[in-house]
Amino acid sequence: MNTSIAVIGGTGRVGRLVTRKLLDRGESVRVVGRSARRAEYHLPPRAQFFLGDVREPESLRSPLQGCSAVVYTVEPGTDTTGPDSPRSTLHGGVVNTLDALRRGEFGPAQFILVSQRHVTRRDHPMNAYGRMLDWRLAGENAVRASGLPYTVIRPGWLTDRTELADSGQVHLEQGDRRDGYVALQDVAEACVQALYCPSAQGLTFEMRGGAGSPPGDWEQLFAGLRADEPFAEQVVA
Ligand SMILES: NC(=O)c1ccc[n+]([C@@H]2O[C@H](COP(=O)([O-])OP(=O)(O)OC[C@H]3O[C@@H](n4cnc5c(N)ncnc54)[C@H](OP(=O)(O)O)[C@@H]3O)[C@@H](O)[C@H]2O)c1
């Protein structure tokens, strides 16, 4: 890609891996986060760091200016209300990011959203934390309705690959019915592959690790999934 790719949450566990993978591909990468110290500690010098907070729309203007794509891997707070609630980051932050991209001058930017499995299951215990699942689903729906090219990735429980005894293969699933762990490394790879594979556009899917060989052909993996209905909100399953 000739322009920059922004990784919002790029100092976090998944975001750092995405950033390194993109830099290895020769991309210009802008990492957006709230801590310059964290950036200094975690990021390679080739990554450009921008102070930004998804809850503050003005802070996103300059980092997203001219970006052709965004990977959004922000971890929410868990307060019921207020600035550290899932509402503020998982919905408000996504909407602020979409607004900033719409103001961009390089045409429609691609949006890769890291969400989570169980997002359509309101009665899941995770929803007790500031209605985290409801607000994640609202953020997903905003992306799906945005008109921008997008991919929504719903990982299961994140873990390091070395802690997954039988990991290697990656299962991409839809319907939000199952459970499972997935390696951070595989989620990061899915984010990167989604940027390059046309068949990933307009997809929402869950990810789970399993025994077997790592995927060789992501384009084919994505192509085996069902595209989202245009502009249709997903609802509680
Ligand atoms: N843990 C799991 O098992 C699990 C399962 C499924 C999905 N997920 C989701 O996967 C995503 C990535 O997870 P992770 O483990 O990589 O998260 P992480 O290591 O906690 O990183 C989160 C990133 O979000 C940034 N961030 C938080 N609030 C922000 C704000 N208001 N504005 C800008 N940046 C902000 C953080 O940077 P600063 O704090 O420096 O701003 C950090 O870079 C998250 O959405 C997570 O909820 C997690």
Tab-separated table of C-alpha atoms and ligand atoms in Angstrom:
chain	number	residue	atom	x	y	z
A	1	MET	CA	0.000	0.000	0.000
A	2	ASN	CA	1.271	3.466	-0.840
A	3	THR	CA	-0.206	5.271	2.145
A	4	SER	CA	-0.056	4.606	5.885
A	5	ILE	CA	-1.938	2.005	7.902
A	6	ALA	CA	-3.042	2.994	11.412
A	7	VAL	CA	-3.064	0.459	14.230
A	8	ILE	CA	-5.216	1.829	17.047
A	9	GLY	CA	-4.186	-0.128	20.123
A	10	GLY	CA	-0.898	-0.936	18.413
A	11	THR	CA	0.999	-0.930	21.708
A	12	GLY	CA	-1.151	-3.809	22.990
A	13	ARG	CA	-0.575	-7.542	22.625
A	14	VAL	CA	-2.363	-8.108	19.315
A	15	GLY	CA	-1.608	-4.617	18.030
A	16	ARG	CA	2.159	-4.975	18.511
A	17	LEU	CA	2.187	-8.159	16.461
A	18	VAL	CA	0.093	-6.548	13.730
A	19	THR	CA	2.456	-3.576	13.685
A	20	ARG	CA	5.556	-5.739	13.307
A	21	LYS	CA	3.992	-7.879	10.593
A	22	LEU	CA	3.009	-4.786	8.603
A	23	LEU	CA	6.448	-3.234	9.000
A	24	ASP	CA	7.979	-6.516	7.780
A	25	ARG	CA	5.858	-6.139	4.649
A	26	GLY	CA	7.311	-2.691	4.087
A	27	GLU	CA	4.218	-0.759	5.116
A	28	SER	CA	4.275	2.659	6.729
A	29	VAL	CA	2.587	2.102	10.109
A	30	ARG	CA	1.087	4.661	12.478
A	31	VAL	CA	0.369	3.399	15.969
A	32	VAL	CA	-2.242	5.283	17.978
A	33	GLY	CA	-2.428	4.996	21.768
A	34	ARG	CA	-2.503	6.958	25.013
A	35	SER	CA	0.975	6.212	26.345
A	36	ALA	CA	4.197	7.397	24.738
A	37	ARG	CA	6.067	5.433	27.376
A	38	ARG	CA	4.383	2.185	26.401
A	39	ALA	CA	5.122	2.963	22.761
A	40	GLU	CA	8.780	3.598	23.474
A	41	TYR	CA	9.048	0.329	25.335
A	42	HIS	CA	7.142	-1.895	22.896
A	43	LEU	CA	7.456	-0.505	19.394
A	44	PRO	CA	10.273	-0.804	16.879
A	45	PRO	CA	11.719	2.566	15.787
A	46	ARG	CA	10.235	2.264	12.306
A	47	ALA	CA	6.690	2.520	13.707
A	48	GLN	CA	5.407	6.083	13.932
A	49	PHE	CA	3.654	6.672	17.241
A	50	PHE	CA	0.806	9.177	17.637
A	51	LEU	CA	-0.739	10.078	20.964
A	52	GLY	CA	-4.471	9.603	20.585
A	53	ASP	CA	-7.501	8.525	22.541
A	54	VAL	CA	-10.458	7.036	20.689
A	55	ARG	CA	-12.820	8.794	23.103
A	56	GLU	CA	-11.531	12.175	21.920
A	57	PRO	CA	-12.381	12.696	18.238
A	58	GLU	CA	-9.960	15.603	17.755
A	59	SER	CA	-7.041	13.431	18.841
A	60	LEU	CA	-7.691	11.056	15.920
A	61	ARG	CA	-7.633	13.670	13.170
A	62	SER	CA	-3.948	13.946	12.555
A	63	PRO	CA	-2.973	10.285	13.064
A	64	LEU	CA	-5.674	9.074	10.657
A	65	GLN	CA	-5.136	11.791	8.087
A	66	GLY	CA	-4.239	10.102	4.810
A	67	CYS	CA	-4.435	6.525	6.115
A	68	SER	CA	-5.679	3.872	3.708
A	69	ALA	CA	-6.591	1.411	6.455
A	70	VAL	CA	-7.168	1.096	10.196
A	71	VAL	CA	-6.771	-1.920	12.437
A	72	TYR	CA	-8.736	-1.325	15.672
A	73	THR	CA	-7.583	-3.456	18.631
A	74	VAL	CA	-8.589	-1.344	21.624
A	75	GLU	CA	-9.133	-2.956	25.018
A	76	PRO	CA	-12.143	-1.454	26.839
A	77	GLY	CA	-12.479	-0.342	30.426
A	78	THR	CA	-15.173	-2.188	32.366
A	79	ASP	CA	-16.966	0.585	34.289
A	80	THR	CA	-20.721	0.604	33.934
A	81	THR	CA	-20.808	4.221	32.793
A	82	GLY	CA	-18.384	7.057	32.091
A	83	PRO	CA	-15.090	7.320	30.237
A	84	ASP	CA	-13.854	3.883	31.265
A	85	SER	CA	-16.927	2.019	30.150
A	86	PRO	CA	-17.073	-0.302	27.135
A	87	ARG	CA	-19.624	2.082	25.659
A	88	SER	CA	-16.991	4.821	25.365
A	89	THR	CA	-14.339	2.737	23.616
A	90	LEU	CA	-16.144	-0.139	21.897
A	91	HIS	CA	-18.922	1.969	20.441
A	92	GLY	CA	-18.037	5.667	20.874
A	93	GLY	CA	-14.408	5.066	19.907
A	94	VAL	CA	-15.342	3.108	16.801
A	95	VAL	CA	-17.813	5.800	15.732
A	96	ASN	CA	-15.176	8.516	16.289
A	97	THR	CA	-12.697	6.538	14.198
A	98	LEU	CA	-15.196	6.067	11.378
A	99	ASP	CA	-15.950	9.798	11.422
A	100	ALA	CA	-12.245	10.653	11.225
A	101	LEU	CA	-11.794	8.283	8.284
A	102	ARG	CA	-14.750	9.753	6.423
A	103	ARG	CA	-13.017	13.130	6.604
A	104	GLY	CA	-9.882	11.620	5.042
A	105	GLU	CA	-8.817	12.612	1.587
A	106	PHE	CA	-7.621	9.305	0.146
A	107	GLY	CA	-10.944	7.624	-0.584
A	108	PRO	CA	-12.591	4.918	1.461
A	109	ALA	CA	-10.226	3.510	4.052
A	110	GLN	CA	-10.395	-0.139	5.020
A	111	PHE	CA	-11.463	-0.965	8.600
A	112	ILE	CA	-10.338	-4.133	10.400
A	113	LEU	CA	-12.112	-4.431	13.757
A	114	VAL	CA	-10.941	-6.843	16.448
A	115	SER	CA	-14.086	-7.727	18.375
A	116	GLN	CA	-14.682	-10.924	20.360
A	117	ARG	CA	-16.539	-14.230	20.303
A	118	HIS	CA	-19.849	-14.266	22.312
A	119	VAL	CA	-20.684	-10.746	21.208
A	120	THR	CA	-24.233	-11.720	20.259
A	121	ARG	CA	-24.845	-13.613	23.513
A	122	ARG	CA	-26.267	-11.073	25.932
A	123	ASP	CA	-26.650	-13.581	28.733
A	124	HIS	CA	-22.924	-14.440	28.695
A	125	PRO	CA	-21.129	-13.492	31.969
A	126	MET	CA	-18.793	-11.127	30.043
A	127	ASN	CA	-21.763	-8.829	29.500
A	128	ALA	CA	-21.840	-8.082	33.236
A	129	TYR	CA	-18.813	-5.809	32.742
A	130	GLY	CA	-20.398	-2.554	31.595
A	131	ARG	CA	-22.528	-4.417	28.999
A	132	MET	CA	-19.311	-5.085	27.150
A	133	LEU	CA	-20.862	-7.475	24.652
A	134	ASP	CA	-23.779	-5.189	23.814
A	135	TRP	CA	-21.449	-2.261	23.149
A	136	ARG	CA	-19.064	-4.371	21.116
A	137	LEU	CA	-21.952	-5.487	18.951
A	138	ALA	CA	-23.036	-1.848	18.564
A	139	GLY	CA	-19.479	-0.998	17.451
A	140	GLU	CA	-19.491	-3.883	14.980
A	141	ASN	CA	-22.834	-2.740	13.597
A	142	ALA	CA	-21.474	0.783	13.106
A	143	VAL	CA	-18.595	-0.643	11.062
A	144	ARG	CA	-20.884	-2.878	9.009
A	145	ALA	CA	-23.197	0.053	8.279
A	146	SER	CA	-20.364	2.477	7.478
A	147	GLY	CA	-20.100	1.790	3.776
A	148	LEU	CA	-16.327	1.365	4.184
A	149	PRO	CA	-14.632	-1.878	3.190
A	150	TYR	CA	-14.352	-3.835	6.438
A	151	THR	CA	-13.628	-7.121	8.192
A	152	VAL	CA	-14.854	-7.913	11.716
A	153	ILE	CA	-12.729	-10.509	13.522
A	154	ARG	CA	-14.088	-12.143	16.689
A	155	PRO	CA	-11.336	-14.040	18.494
A	156	GLY	CA	-11.994	-16.547	21.239
A	157	TRP	CA	-9.915	-16.294	24.438
A	158	LEU	CA	-6.515	-14.907	23.550
A	159	THR	CA	-3.393	-16.776	24.502
A	160	ASP	CA	0.207	-17.109	23.419
A	161	ARG	CA	0.756	-19.892	20.906
A	162	THR	CA	3.291	-21.560	23.202
A	163	GLU	CA	0.500	-22.069	25.757
A	164	LEU	CA	-1.772	-23.824	23.283
A	165	ALA	CA	-0.732	-27.455	23.305
A	166	ASP	CA	-2.396	-28.401	20.036
A	167	SER	CA	-2.474	-25.145	18.139
A	168	GLY	CA	-1.369	-24.619	14.571
A	169	GLN	CA	-4.520	-24.675	12.558
A	170	VAL	CA	-6.998	-21.830	12.671
A	171	HIS	CA	-10.740	-22.298	12.482
A	172	LEU	CA	-12.783	-19.442	11.075
A	173	GLU	CA	-16.438	-19.835	12.008
A	174	GLN	CA	-19.707	-17.913	11.868
A	175	GLY	CA	-22.895	-17.916	13.943
A	176	ASP	CA	-21.228	-17.129	17.302
A	177	ARG	CA	-22.171	-20.463	18.878
A	178	ARG	CA	-18.898	-22.047	19.965
A	179	ASP	CA	-16.103	-21.303	22.431
A	180	GLY	CA	-12.329	-21.760	22.391
A	181	TYR	CA	-8.863	-20.280	22.626
A	182	VAL	CA	-6.889	-18.717	19.840
A	183	ALA	CA	-3.253	-17.651	19.591
A	184	LEU	CA	-2.525	-13.921	19.578
A	185	GLN	CA	-0.175	-14.557	16.673
A	186	ASP	CA	-3.006	-16.031	14.574
A	187	VAL	CA	-5.347	-13.141	15.324
A	188	ALA	CA	-2.632	-10.686	14.279
A	189	GLU	CA	-2.028	-12.653	11.083
A	190	ALA	CA	-5.759	-12.639	10.317
A	191	CYS	CA	-5.826	-8.837	10.705
A	192	VAL	CA	-2.938	-8.446	8.285
A	193	GLN	CA	-4.265	-10.969	5.773
A	194	ALA	CA	-7.686	-9.276	5.865
A	195	LEU	CA	-6.008	-6.091	4.627
A	196	TYR	CA	-4.643	-7.818	1.536
A	197	CYS	CA	-7.223	-10.508	0.639
A	198	PRO	CA	-10.226	-9.225	-1.342
A	199	SER	CA	-12.287	-12.199	-0.117
A	200	ALA	CA	-12.073	-10.890	3.494
A	201	GLN	CA	-14.098	-7.779	2.716
A	202	GLY	CA	-17.594	-7.642	4.182
A	203	LEU	CA	-16.998	-10.606	6.499
A	204	THR	CA	-17.711	-11.139	10.202
A	205	PHE	CA	-16.281	-14.320	11.684
A	206	GLU	CA	-15.075	-15.992	14.880
A	207	MET	CA	-11.594	-17.482	15.340
A	208	ARG	CA	-10.491	-20.582	17.260
A	209	GLY	CA	-7.193	-22.447	17.312
A	210	GLY	CA	-6.849	-26.202	16.887
A	211	ALA	CA	-4.523	-29.030	16.031
A	212	GLY	CA	-3.033	-29.163	12.553
A	213	SER	CA	-0.975	-27.177	10.106
A	214	PRO	CA	-1.100	-23.391	9.965
A	215	PRO	CA	-3.219	-22.046	7.125
A	216	GLY	CA	-1.359	-21.666	3.845
A	217	ASP	CA	-3.944	-19.821	1.823
A	218	TRP	CA	-5.907	-17.169	3.714
A	219	GLU	CA	-7.668	-15.957	0.598
A	220	GLN	CA	-9.229	-19.395	0.327
A	221	LEU	CA	-10.044	-19.520	4.064
A	222	PHE	CA	-11.894	-16.216	3.839
A	223	ALA	CA	-13.581	-17.263	0.613
A	224	GLY	CA	-15.156	-20.217	2.446
A	225	LEU	CA	-17.150	-17.831	4.670
A	226	ARG	CA	-20.522	-16.182	4.069
A	227	ALA	CA	-20.460	-12.424	3.415
A	228	ASP	CA	-22.579	-10.230	5.722
A	229	GLU	CA	-25.952	-9.111	4.443
A	230	PRO	CA	-25.489	-5.541	3.148
A	231	PHE	CA	-26.160	-3.004	5.908
A	232	ALA	CA	-27.980	-5.559	8.058
A	233	GLU	CA	-27.426	-5.180	11.786
A	234	GLN	CA	-26.494	-8.413	13.490
A	235	VAL	CA	-28.661	-9.043	16.516
A	236	VAL	CA	-28.505	-11.200	19.577
A	237	ALA	CA	-28.294	-14.846	18.476
B	1	LIG	N1	-8.220	-11.108	26.378
B	1	LIG	C1	-8.953	-11.929	25.635
B	1	LIG	O1	-9.035	-13.150	25.887
B	1	LIG	C2	-9.718	-11.383	24.453
B	1	LIG	C3	-10.566	-12.236	23.740
B	1	LIG	C4	-11.213	-11.733	22.601
B	1	LIG	C5	-11.030	-10.417	22.185
B	1	LIG	N2	-10.203	-9.595	22.921
B	1	LIG	C6	-10.036	-8.226	22.431
B	1	LIG	O2	-8.944	-8.187	21.534
B	1	LIG	C7	-8.447	-6.832	21.461
B	1	LIG	C8	-6.938	-6.820	21.627
B	1	LIG	O3	-6.619	-7.388	22.886
B	1	LIG	P1	-5.158	-7.203	23.515
B	1	LIG	O4	-4.978	-8.289	24.511
B	1	LIG	O5	-4.170	-7.014	22.414
B	1	LIG	O6	-5.365	-5.820	24.302
B	1	LIG	P2	-4.245	-5.003	25.128
B	1	LIG	O7	-2.947	-5.708	25.132
B	1	LIG	O8	-4.865	-4.641	26.442
B	1	LIG	O9	-4.069	-3.678	24.240
B	1	LIG	C9	-5.104	-2.775	24.141
B	1	LIG	C10	-4.624	-1.531	23.445
B	1	LIG	O10	-5.694	-0.577	23.468
B	1	LIG	C11	-5.124	0.709	23.710
B	1	LIG	N3	-6.174	1.561	24.253
B	1	LIG	C12	-6.963	1.340	25.331
B	1	LIG	N4	-7.821	2.359	25.499
B	1	LIG	C13	-7.574	3.237	24.504
B	1	LIG	C14	-8.138	4.486	24.133
B	1	LIG	N5	-9.132	5.046	24.847
B	1	LIG	N6	-7.665	5.124	23.041
B	1	LIG	C15	-6.647	4.586	22.310
B	1	LIG	N7	-6.073	3.389	22.612
B	1	LIG	C16	-6.525	2.738	23.701
B	1	LIG	C17	-3.995	0.418	24.697
B	1	LIG	O11	-3.004	1.430	24.705
B	1	LIG	P3	-2.967	2.604	25.817
B	1	LIG	O12	-3.555	2.032	27.086
B	1	LIG	O13	-1.544	2.978	25.931
B	1	LIG	O14	-3.824	3.686	25.231
B	1	LIG	C18	-3.420	-0.858	24.100
B	1	LIG	O15	-2.501	-0.549	23.083
B	1	LIG	C19	-9.185	-6.052	22.551
B	1	LIG	O16	-10.295	-5.403	21.991
B	1	LIG	C20	-9.670	-7.178	23.459
B	1	LIG	O17	-10.781	-6.809	24.254
B	1	LIG	C21	-9.538	-10.052	24.025
